[in-house]
Short mmCIF file of C-alpha atoms in Angstrom, two decimals:
data_model
loop_
_atom_site.label_atom_id
_atom_site.label_comp_id
_atom_site.label_asym_id
_atom_site.label_seq_id
_atom_site.Cartn_x
_atom_site.Cartn_y
_atom_site.Cartn_z
CA MET P 1 24.71 -35.27 14.46
CA THR P 2 26.35 -31.90 15.20
CA SER P 3 27.36 -31.55 11.54
CA LEU P 4 23.82 -32.39 10.40
CA THR P 5 22.44 -29.81 12.81
CA MET P 6 24.87 -27.29 11.42
CA VAL P 7 23.82 -27.94 7.82
CA PHE P 8 20.12 -27.80 8.82
CA ALA P 9 20.68 -24.49 10.63
CA MET P 10 22.55 -23.10 7.65
CA VAL P 11 19.78 -24.01 5.20
CA CYS P 12 17.10 -22.52 7.48
CA GLY P 13 19.25 -19.42 7.98
CA ALA P 14 19.74 -18.98 4.24
CA VAL P 15 16.02 -19.28 3.50
CA LEU P 16 15.18 -16.88 6.31
CA GLN P 17 17.79 -14.39 5.15
CA ALA P 18 16.33 -14.48 1.65
CA ILE P 19 12.82 -13.52 2.77
CA LEU P 20 13.53 -11.05 5.56
CA PRO P 21 13.08 -7.41 4.53
CA THR P 22 15.83 -4.83 4.11
CA TRP P 23 15.72 -1.13 4.98
CA ARG P 24 16.88 1.84 2.97
CA TRP P 25 18.31 3.70 5.97
CA LEU P 26 20.46 0.65 6.72
CA GLY P 27 21.84 0.57 3.18
CA HIS P 28 19.62 -2.39 2.26
CA ALA P 29 21.94 -4.61 4.30
CA ASN P 30 20.51 -8.10 4.72
CA VAL P 31 19.68 -9.45 8.15
CA PRO P 32 22.85 -11.47 8.87
CA VAL P 33 21.29 -14.76 9.96
CA LEU P 34 24.00 -16.89 8.33
CA MET P 35 26.69 -14.74 9.93
CA GLY P 36 25.05 -15.42 13.30
CA VAL P 37 25.10 -19.18 12.77
CA VAL P 38 28.75 -19.13 11.63
CA LEU P 39 29.65 -17.01 14.65
CA TYR P 40 27.85 -19.43 16.96
CA TYR P 41 29.91 -22.34 15.67
CA ALA P 42 33.07 -20.21 15.81
CA VAL P 43 32.79 -19.52 19.52
CA THR P 44 31.12 -22.66 20.85
CA HIS P 45 32.49 -25.54 18.77
CA PRO P 46 35.85 -26.99 17.72
CA ARG P 47 37.78 -25.45 14.84
CA GLY P 48 36.83 -28.18 12.35
CA LEU P 49 33.15 -27.42 12.70
CA LEU P 50 33.88 -23.70 12.61
CA LEU P 51 35.54 -24.03 9.21
CA GLY P 52 32.80 -26.34 7.97
CA ALA P 53 30.16 -23.82 9.00
CA ALA P 54 32.06 -20.97 7.33
CA VAL P 55 32.47 -22.86 4.05
CA VAL P 56 28.89 -24.23 3.94
CA GLY P 57 27.37 -20.87 4.94
CA GLY P 58 29.46 -19.07 2.36
CA LEU P 59 28.57 -21.48 -0.42
CA LEU P 60 24.87 -21.15 0.39
CA GLN P 61 25.04 -17.36 0.45
CA ASP P 62 26.92 -17.22 -2.84
CA ALA P 63 24.73 -19.83 -4.53
CA LEU P 64 21.52 -18.04 -3.59
CA GLY P 65 22.76 -14.67 -4.79
CA MET P 66 24.97 -13.22 -7.49
CA ILE P 67 28.22 -13.27 -5.53
CA PRO P 68 30.95 -15.33 -7.25
CA LEU P 69 31.33 -18.71 -5.58
CA GLY P 70 33.83 -18.70 -2.72
CA TYR P 71 33.84 -14.99 -1.83
CA SER P 72 31.50 -15.33 1.15
CA SER P 73 33.21 -18.55 2.32
CA PHE P 74 36.52 -16.72 2.41
CA CYS P 75 35.07 -13.78 4.37
CA PHE P 76 33.18 -16.08 6.76
CA CYS P 77 36.41 -18.04 7.40
CA VAL P 78 38.39 -14.89 8.19
CA VAL P 79 35.70 -13.53 10.54
CA ALA P 80 35.07 -16.90 12.20
CA LEU P 81 38.78 -17.54 12.81
CA LEU P 82 39.20 -14.06 14.28
CA ALA P 83 36.17 -14.68 16.50
CA ALA P 84 37.62 -18.02 17.64
CA ARG P 85 40.98 -16.36 18.30
CA PHE P 86 39.54 -13.69 20.58
CA LYS P 87 36.64 -15.59 22.13
CA ASP P 88 38.56 -16.39 25.35
CA MET P 89 39.54 -12.76 25.79
CA VAL P 90 36.23 -11.03 25.29
CA PHE P 91 33.48 -13.56 24.96
CA GLU P 92 31.13 -14.28 27.82
CA HIS P 93 27.73 -15.90 27.57
CA GLU P 94 25.87 -12.68 28.05
CA LEU P 95 23.50 -10.75 25.88
CA VAL P 96 25.60 -7.60 25.67
CA THR P 97 28.74 -9.40 24.57
CA HIS P 98 26.73 -11.38 22.01
CA MET P 99 25.43 -8.09 20.64
CA PHE P 100 28.87 -6.51 20.59
CA PHE P 101 30.46 -9.54 18.96
CA GLY P 102 27.65 -9.86 16.43
CA ALA P 103 27.85 -6.20 15.44
CA LEU P 104 31.61 -6.31 15.04
CA ALA P 105 31.67 -9.58 13.09
CA SER P 106 28.82 -8.57 10.82
CA GLY P 107 30.40 -5.20 10.03
CA LEU P 108 33.77 -6.78 9.35
CA PHE P 109 32.20 -9.42 7.09
CA THR P 110 30.38 -6.77 5.02
CA LEU P 111 33.52 -4.65 4.79
CA LEU P 112 35.61 -7.61 3.59
CA LEU P 113 32.99 -8.66 1.07
CA TYR P 114 32.60 -5.08 -0.19
CA GLY P 115 36.36 -4.91 -0.67
CA LEU P 116 36.40 -8.16 -2.63
CA LEU P 117 33.36 -7.31 -4.78
CA ALA P 118 34.42 -3.74 -5.51
CA GLY P 119 38.02 -4.82 -6.11
CA SER P 120 36.95 -7.32 -8.74
CA ASP P 121 34.40 -4.91 -10.30
CA VAL P 122 31.55 -7.33 -9.66
CA VAL P 123 29.32 -4.81 -7.94
CA VAL P 124 28.45 -1.25 -8.91
CA LEU P 125 27.91 0.57 -5.63
CA ARG P 126 28.68 4.13 -4.62
CA PRO P 127 31.05 4.39 -1.61
CA ARG P 128 28.28 6.23 0.28
CA TRP P 129 26.04 3.19 -0.06
CA GLY P 130 28.92 0.90 0.89
CA VAL P 131 29.48 2.81 4.13
CA LEU P 132 25.74 2.81 4.85
CA LYS P 133 25.62 -0.93 4.21
CA VAL P 134 28.46 -1.59 6.65
CA PHE P 135 26.68 0.59 9.22
CA GLY P 136 23.46 -1.34 8.59
CA SER P 137 25.27 -4.65 9.01
CA VAL P 138 26.71 -3.51 12.35
CA ILE P 139 23.26 -2.55 13.64
CA LEU P 140 21.53 -5.67 12.32
CA GLY P 141 24.36 -7.92 13.52
CA GLY P 142 24.03 -6.51 17.01
CA VAL P 143 20.30 -7.13 17.00
CA ILE P 144 20.06 -10.53 15.30
CA VAL P 145 23.12 -12.43 16.56
CA PRO P 146 21.89 -12.77 20.20
CA PHE P 147 18.63 -14.27 18.87
CA VAL P 148 20.55 -16.69 16.64
CA PHE P 149 22.72 -17.71 19.60
CA GLU P 150 19.69 -18.37 21.78
CA THR P 151 17.97 -20.38 19.04
CA MET P 152 21.07 -22.40 18.21
CA THR P 153 21.77 -23.10 21.89
CA ALA P 154 18.21 -24.34 22.35
CA LEU P 155 18.45 -26.47 19.20
CA ASP P 156 21.76 -28.04 20.27
CA ARG P 157 20.38 -28.78 23.72
CA MET P 158 17.19 -30.25 22.30
CA LEU P 159 19.10 -32.55 19.97
CA GLY P 160 21.56 -33.52 22.70
CA ASN P 161 24.58 -32.17 20.85
CA VAL P 162 25.87 -30.46 24.01
CA GLU P 163 25.15 -30.68 27.69
CA SER P 164 23.41 -27.72 29.29
CA ARG P 165 26.41 -26.89 31.44
CA GLU P 166 28.71 -26.63 28.42
CA LEU P 167 26.88 -23.60 27.12
CA MET B 1 49.33 -30.75 17.59
CA ARG B 2 51.05 -27.88 15.80
CA GLU B 3 51.58 -30.06 12.69
CA ARG B 4 47.87 -30.92 12.65
CA SER B 5 46.99 -27.26 12.84
CA VAL B 6 49.26 -26.50 9.87
CA VAL B 7 47.58 -29.29 7.87
CA VAL B 8 44.13 -27.83 8.64
CA TRP B 9 45.26 -24.40 7.43
CA VAL B 10 46.79 -25.80 4.25
CA VAL B 11 43.68 -27.85 3.45
CA LEU B 12 41.45 -24.84 4.10
CA ALA B 13 43.55 -22.59 1.91
CA ALA B 14 43.56 -25.20 -0.86
CA VAL B 15 39.78 -25.65 -0.72
CA LEU B 16 39.18 -21.90 -0.80
CA LEU B 17 41.60 -21.37 -3.66
CA ALA B 18 39.96 -24.20 -5.61
CA VAL B 19 36.47 -22.78 -5.04
CA LEU B 20 37.54 -19.23 -5.90
CA ASN B 21 39.15 -20.39 -9.14
CA LEU B 22 36.45 -22.75 -10.37
CA PRO B 23 35.68 -22.37 -14.08
CA ALA B 24 32.53 -20.31 -14.71
CA SER B 25 30.60 -23.29 -16.08
CA VAL B 26 31.34 -25.47 -13.03
CA SER B 27 30.60 -22.61 -10.64
CA GLN B 28 27.29 -21.96 -12.41
CA ARG B 29 26.38 -25.66 -12.20
CA VAL B 30 27.11 -25.78 -8.47
CA LYS B 31 24.98 -22.68 -7.97
CA SER B 32 22.13 -24.15 -10.03
CA VAL B 33 22.12 -27.39 -8.02
CA LEU B 34 22.01 -25.53 -4.69
CA ARG B 35 19.34 -23.11 -5.91
CA GLU B 36 17.09 -25.83 -7.25
CA GLY B 37 17.48 -27.80 -4.07
CA LEU B 38 16.35 -24.86 -1.99
CA ALA B 39 13.71 -23.46 -4.36
CA PRO B 40 10.77 -25.55 -3.02
CA LEU B 41 11.64 -24.56 0.55
CA GLN B 42 11.94 -20.89 -0.42
CA GLN B 43 8.62 -21.07 -2.25
CA ALA B 44 6.89 -22.68 0.72
CA VAL B 45 8.28 -20.17 3.21
CA THR B 46 7.43 -17.24 0.92
CA GLY B 47 3.89 -18.60 0.52
CA VAL B 48 3.39 -18.88 4.26
CA THR B 49 4.77 -15.38 4.98
CA ARG B 50 2.61 -13.92 2.20
CA LYS B 51 -0.51 -15.54 3.66
CA LEU B 52 0.36 -14.27 7.13
CA SER B 53 0.91 -10.76 5.84
CA GLU B 54 -2.39 -10.85 3.89
CA THR B 55 -4.22 -12.02 7.01
CA GLY B 56 -2.64 -9.22 9.02
CA ARG B 57 -3.62 -6.66 6.40
CA ALA B 58 -7.19 -8.02 6.32
CA ILE B 59 -7.51 -7.76 10.10
CA ARG B 60 -6.14 -4.21 10.08
CA GLY B 61 -8.43 -3.28 7.20
CA ILE B 62 -11.76 -4.30 8.75
CA GLY B 63 -12.18 -0.88 10.38
CA ASP B 64 -11.60 0.94 7.10
CA MET B 65 -14.00 -1.17 5.03
CA ALA B 66 -16.85 1.35 4.85
CA ASP B 67 -14.54 4.12 3.62
CA GLU B 68 -12.90 1.74 1.19
CA ASN B 69 -16.29 0.69 -0.16
CA ARG B 70 -17.26 4.31 -0.85
CA LEU B 71 -13.96 4.95 -2.62
CA MET B 72 -14.31 1.80 -4.72
CA ALA B 73 -17.84 2.75 -5.77
CA ALA B 74 -16.56 6.12 -6.97
CA GLU B 75 -13.64 4.48 -8.73
CA LEU B 76 -16.00 2.03 -10.46
CA VAL B 77 -18.05 4.88 -11.93
CA TYR B 78 -14.88 6.59 -13.13
CA LEU B 79 -13.49 3.40 -14.71
CA ARG B 80 -16.78 2.59 -16.44
CA ASN B 81 -16.71 6.01 -18.06
CA GLU B 82 -13.12 5.51 -19.05
CA VAL B 83 -13.84 2.12 -20.65
CA ARG B 84 -16.77 3.66 -22.53
CA ASP B 85 -14.43 6.35 -23.88
CA LEU B 86 -11.81 3.82 -24.85
CA LYS B 87 -14.11 1.57 -26.88
CA PRO B 88 -14.48 3.86 -29.93
CA LEU B 89 -10.73 4.46 -29.91
CA GLU B 90 -10.08 0.73 -29.90
CA GLU B 91 -12.46 0.18 -32.81
CA GLU B 92 -10.88 3.02 -34.74
CA ASN B 93 -7.45 1.59 -34.10
CA LEU B 94 -8.47 -1.84 -35.37
CA GLU B 95 -10.06 -0.34 -38.49
CA LEU B 96 -6.94 1.67 -39.29
CA ARG B 97 -4.79 -1.39 -38.92
CA ARG B 98 -7.00 -3.32 -41.32
CA GLN B 99 -6.94 -0.45 -43.84
CA LEU B 100 -3.18 -0.26 -43.78
CA GLU B 101 -3.03 -4.03 -44.17
CA PHE B 102 -0.90 -4.39 -41.15
CA THR B 103 0.24 -7.89 -40.82
CA ARG B 104 -0.84 -8.96 -37.43
CA ARG B 105 2.19 -10.07 -35.53
CA SER B 106 1.85 -13.10 -33.37
CA PRO B 107 1.40 -12.04 -29.77
CA ARG B 108 4.51 -12.17 -27.68
CA LYS B 109 4.50 -15.10 -25.31
CA LEU B 110 4.46 -14.15 -21.67
CA ILE B 111 5.57 -16.67 -19.06
CA ALA B 112 3.84 -16.14 -15.73
CA CYS B 113 6.24 -16.45 -12.81
CA GLU B 114 5.93 -16.21 -9.06
CA VAL B 115 8.51 -14.33 -7.01
CA ILE B 116 9.94 -16.76 -4.47
CA ALA B 117 12.80 -14.77 -2.92
CA ARG B 118 14.92 -11.65 -3.03
CA ASP B 119 18.70 -11.39 -3.20
CA ILE B 120 20.17 -13.04 -0.11
CA SER B 121 23.39 -11.00 -0.07
CA GLY B 122 21.88 -7.51 -0.21
CA TRP B 123 24.44 -6.30 -2.76
CA TRP B 124 22.16 -6.36 -5.78
CA HIS B 125 18.52 -5.61 -6.42
CA THR B 126 17.36 -9.00 -7.63
CA ILE B 127 14.39 -11.30 -7.23
CA ARG B 128 14.15 -15.04 -7.80
CA LEU B 129 11.36 -16.55 -9.90
CA ASN B 130 9.93 -20.06 -9.79
CA ARG B 131 10.46 -20.62 -13.52
CA GLY B 132 13.64 -21.59 -15.38
CA THR B 133 14.96 -23.01 -18.61
CA GLY B 134 12.51 -25.91 -18.28
CA ASP B 135 9.66 -23.41 -18.69
CA GLY B 136 11.24 -21.45 -21.53
CA VAL B 137 12.93 -18.75 -19.45
CA VAL B 138 16.48 -17.95 -20.55
CA ALA B 139 19.03 -15.29 -19.62
CA ASP B 140 18.52 -11.72 -20.89
CA MET B 141 14.73 -11.83 -21.15
CA ALA B 142 12.72 -8.75 -20.23
CA VAL B 143 10.52 -9.15 -17.15
CA VAL B 144 7.34 -7.11 -16.79
CA THR B 145 4.25 -6.73 -14.66
CA LEU B 146 0.93 -5.40 -15.90
CA ASP B 147 2.18 -1.96 -14.86
CA GLY B 148 5.45 -1.98 -16.75
CA LEU B 149 9.07 -3.08 -16.96
CA VAL B 150 10.63 -4.68 -13.89
CA GLY B 151 14.05 -5.91 -15.05
CA LYS B 152 15.80 -8.67 -16.96
CA THR B 153 16.72 -12.28 -16.25
CA ILE B 154 20.39 -12.86 -15.52
CA GLN B 155 21.19 -16.27 -14.02
CA VAL B 156 18.81 -19.06 -14.96
CA SER B 157 18.73 -22.67 -13.81
CA SER B 158 16.26 -25.32 -14.96
CA ARG B 159 13.63 -24.34 -12.36
CA THR B 160 14.56 -20.85 -11.15
CA ALA B 161 15.59 -17.53 -12.66
CA ASP B 162 17.17 -14.48 -11.08
CA VAL B 163 15.97 -11.08 -12.26
CA LEU B 164 18.09 -7.93 -12.05
CA LEU B 165 15.67 -5.12 -11.22
CA ILE B 166 15.81 -1.79 -13.04
CA SER B 167 16.53 -0.13 -9.69
CA ASP B 168 19.98 -1.80 -9.56
CA PRO B 169 22.87 0.49 -10.60
CA SER B 170 24.24 -2.23 -12.88
CA CYS B 171 20.97 -2.49 -14.87
CA ARG B 172 20.94 -0.27 -17.97
CA VAL B 173 17.93 0.03 -20.25
CA SER B 174 17.93 1.81 -23.58
CA ALA B 175 14.87 4.08 -23.42
CA ARG B 176 13.04 6.90 -25.13
CA ILE B 177 10.63 9.61 -24.10
CA ALA B 178 7.24 8.73 -25.59
CA ARG B 179 6.22 12.36 -26.30
CA THR B 180 9.41 13.57 -28.00
CA GLY B 181 11.05 10.33 -29.08
CA SER B 182 14.39 11.40 -27.60
CA PHE B 183 16.64 8.54 -26.61
CA GLY B 184 18.56 7.93 -23.41
CA VAL B 185 19.69 5.24 -21.00
CA VAL B 186 17.76 4.40 -17.82
CA VAL B 187 20.05 3.40 -14.94
CA GLY B 188 19.07 2.29 -11.43
CA THR B 189 20.09 4.37 -8.42
CA GLY B 190 20.05 1.59 -5.86
CA GLU B 191 16.77 2.66 -4.29
CA THR B 192 13.57 0.63 -4.25
CA GLY B 193 9.96 1.67 -4.68
CA GLY B 194 7.75 3.46 -2.23
CA GLY B 195 7.22 6.35 -4.64
CA ARG B 196 10.88 7.31 -4.46
CA VAL B 197 13.07 7.93 -7.47
CA VAL B 198 14.77 4.64 -8.27
CA CYS B 199 16.11 5.31 -11.77
CA VAL B 200 17.83 8.06 -13.69
CA MET B 201 17.56 8.61 -17.44
CA GLU B 202 20.88 9.82 -18.81
CA PHE B 203 22.42 10.92 -22.11
CA MET B 204 19.35 12.73 -23.46
CA ASN B 205 19.86 15.46 -26.04
CA LYS B 206 19.64 18.69 -24.06
CA ASN B 207 18.03 20.59 -26.95
CA VAL B 208 14.85 18.49 -26.75
CA PRO B 209 12.65 19.76 -23.91
CA ILE B 210 11.68 17.06 -21.43
CA LEU B 211 8.75 17.70 -19.10
CA GLU B 212 7.86 16.31 -15.72
CA GLY B 213 5.33 13.52 -16.15
CA ASP B 214 6.64 12.43 -19.56
CA GLU B 215 6.21 8.74 -20.22
CA VAL B 216 9.45 6.70 -20.53
CA LEU B 217 9.37 3.60 -22.77
CA THR B 218 11.96 1.02 -23.81
CA SER B 219 13.54 1.93 -27.15
CA GLY B 220 14.12 -1.63 -28.33
CA LEU B 221 17.81 -0.92 -28.91
CA GLY B 222 20.30 -3.33 -27.39
CA GLY B 223 18.32 -6.48 -28.05
CA VAL B 224 17.23 -7.35 -24.51
CA PHE B 225 14.16 -5.22 -23.90
CA PRO B 226 11.41 -5.19 -26.54
CA LYS B 227 10.37 -1.83 -27.91
CA GLY B 228 7.50 0.05 -26.29
CA LEU B 229 7.42 -1.37 -22.77
CA LEU B 230 6.44 1.25 -20.23
CA ILE B 231 9.24 1.95 -17.74
CA GLY B 232 7.83 4.87 -15.80
CA TYR B 233 7.47 8.64 -15.67
CA VAL B 234 9.85 11.58 -15.50
CA GLU B 235 9.78 13.19 -12.09
CA ARG B 236 12.46 15.86 -12.37
CA VAL B 237 14.69 17.16 -15.15
CA TYR B 238 18.29 18.35 -14.73
CA ARG B 239 19.83 20.50 -17.45
CA ASP B 240 23.54 21.07 -17.54
CA GLU B 241 24.11 24.20 -19.62
CA ALA B 242 27.80 23.42 -20.01
CA GLY B 243 27.29 19.78 -20.98
CA LEU B 244 25.94 18.00 -24.04
CA PHE B 245 23.16 16.09 -22.33
CA GLN B 246 20.38 16.44 -19.83
CA ARG B 247 19.20 13.84 -17.34
CA ALA B 248 15.99 13.12 -15.50
CA ASP B 249 14.80 11.26 -12.42
CA VAL B 250 12.43 8.45 -13.40
CA VAL B 251 9.89 6.77 -11.13
CA PRO B 252 9.06 3.30 -12.46
CA LYS B 253 5.38 2.52 -12.94
CA ALA B 254 5.76 -0.96 -11.47
CA ASP B 255 6.20 -1.00 -7.71
CA LEU B 256 9.49 -2.88 -7.38
CA GLY B 257 9.15 -3.26 -3.63
CA VAL B 258 6.07 -5.48 -3.65
CA LEU B 259 6.41 -7.84 -6.60
CA THR B 260 4.47 -11.09 -6.30
CA TYR B 261 3.75 -12.21 -9.87
CA VAL B 262 5.65 -11.12 -12.96
CA PHE B 263 5.89 -12.13 -16.63
CA ALA B 264 9.01 -13.06 -18.58
CA VAL B 265 8.70 -11.79 -22.16
CA GLN B 266 9.73 -14.54 -24.52
CA GLU B 267 10.08 -12.74 -27.85
CA GLU B 268 12.30 -9.81 -28.59
CA GLY B 269 12.46 -6.80 -30.87
CA GLN B 270 8.74 -6.21 -31.43
CA GLU B 271 6.37 -3.54 -30.33
CA ILE B 272 4.38 -4.26 -27.20
CA ASP B 273 1.59 -6.63 -28.10
CA ASP B 274 -2.06 -6.28 -27.47
CA TYR B 275 -2.05 -8.97 -24.85
CA LEU B 276 -0.47 -6.81 -22.18
CA ARG B 277 -2.73 -3.90 -22.98
CA ARG B 278 -5.82 -6.15 -22.85
CA GLN B 279 -4.68 -7.46 -19.49
CA GLN B 280 -4.20 -3.91 -18.25
CA LEU B 281 -7.67 -2.95 -19.46
CA GLN B 282 -9.24 -6.06 -17.97
CA GLU B 283 -7.57 -5.44 -14.67
CA GLY B 284 -8.73 -1.82 -14.74
CA GLY B 285 -12.29 -2.96 -15.54
CA ALA B 286 -12.30 -5.56 -12.80
CA ARG B 287 -11.23 -2.93 -10.28
#
């Protein structure tokens, strides 16, 4: 059931991410809904589900855009594993830490992906825009990830995937 | 426990390596399957959000209706006059064509498409259409609105097509200035709509004077974009006295930020057909 919920959340996140607007002053960075879902599974679920979420989320993001298949999965895996590694040290179930974690993870994901895309000459983007996009991802990650966490927590509770006290 | 962890890492690395090194055809097929699976959902969500936004606009606009009505009445008078002026020109044009025994070319087929999503990753300026190979859309087809050129199709599945917008830095369109006939290449700057400059026309002969407001059309060279499609207008010209070329900022006529319906142009290498022009006139008349 938890895996099904994860796939459902990923699909909804991907569709939402595709229709949400982007802003010029944030480098046209997309609202990182999928990143939020991956991060949620990274810090609240076992490692198997974390990797599943990273791979599924990455495949969806790549399939719905022009990114070569596998690039986003790789970046999601790196970010999610780092998040899981440090979750005991810095992560508390509070809004501010969700924001901080979301901003950091989202920025790191965009930076990694930019490195991969620019390194393989897949994307034509001036460095100025790249920096602006990373900045935009940090801001949007900080704003959107707490909402994703709240929504996912509510969904998991509603479906009985976790007990209230676990979260 | 440690052994299990190592196995997980090895399996993960193997899966990622396999996915990253998939042959292009397999990768494209996987993408197509996922896209087609999600297309109906994307279309439904886009439809709902569009309706909500229209409702919001309508509610906000109630207060401005009287002013809008006055403006529309004035615009109607202006457009009627314009249509009256255009009629003799149209007749003259038809007569000249008959006299020169122009063989009437079959009108280019336009495939109407609805925009169902934008690029999910944010790295490219693309839109997704609800038409694919099953409807006659293939890769490298020009995509237009009634206002002008929008972009070209790049990745096409049986029911969806992705369009690279002319505002994307990787989109290059061979173009010419309508007034002087000088050639150049229109490249996106990475900006979108809102009256801002979103394209630059490069490699234009610096000895041919280019003026602000000059019309920029597709040249037909390169084989993707048919000749004569309106791209936009020159906003600013930059002359480099030491260089061989001049360049100009170009504002596309089509508003790339608010695309809802577009047309994929099925035939290539011909001058813009009457169909588009008739549609433009009809739309102008209806307004």
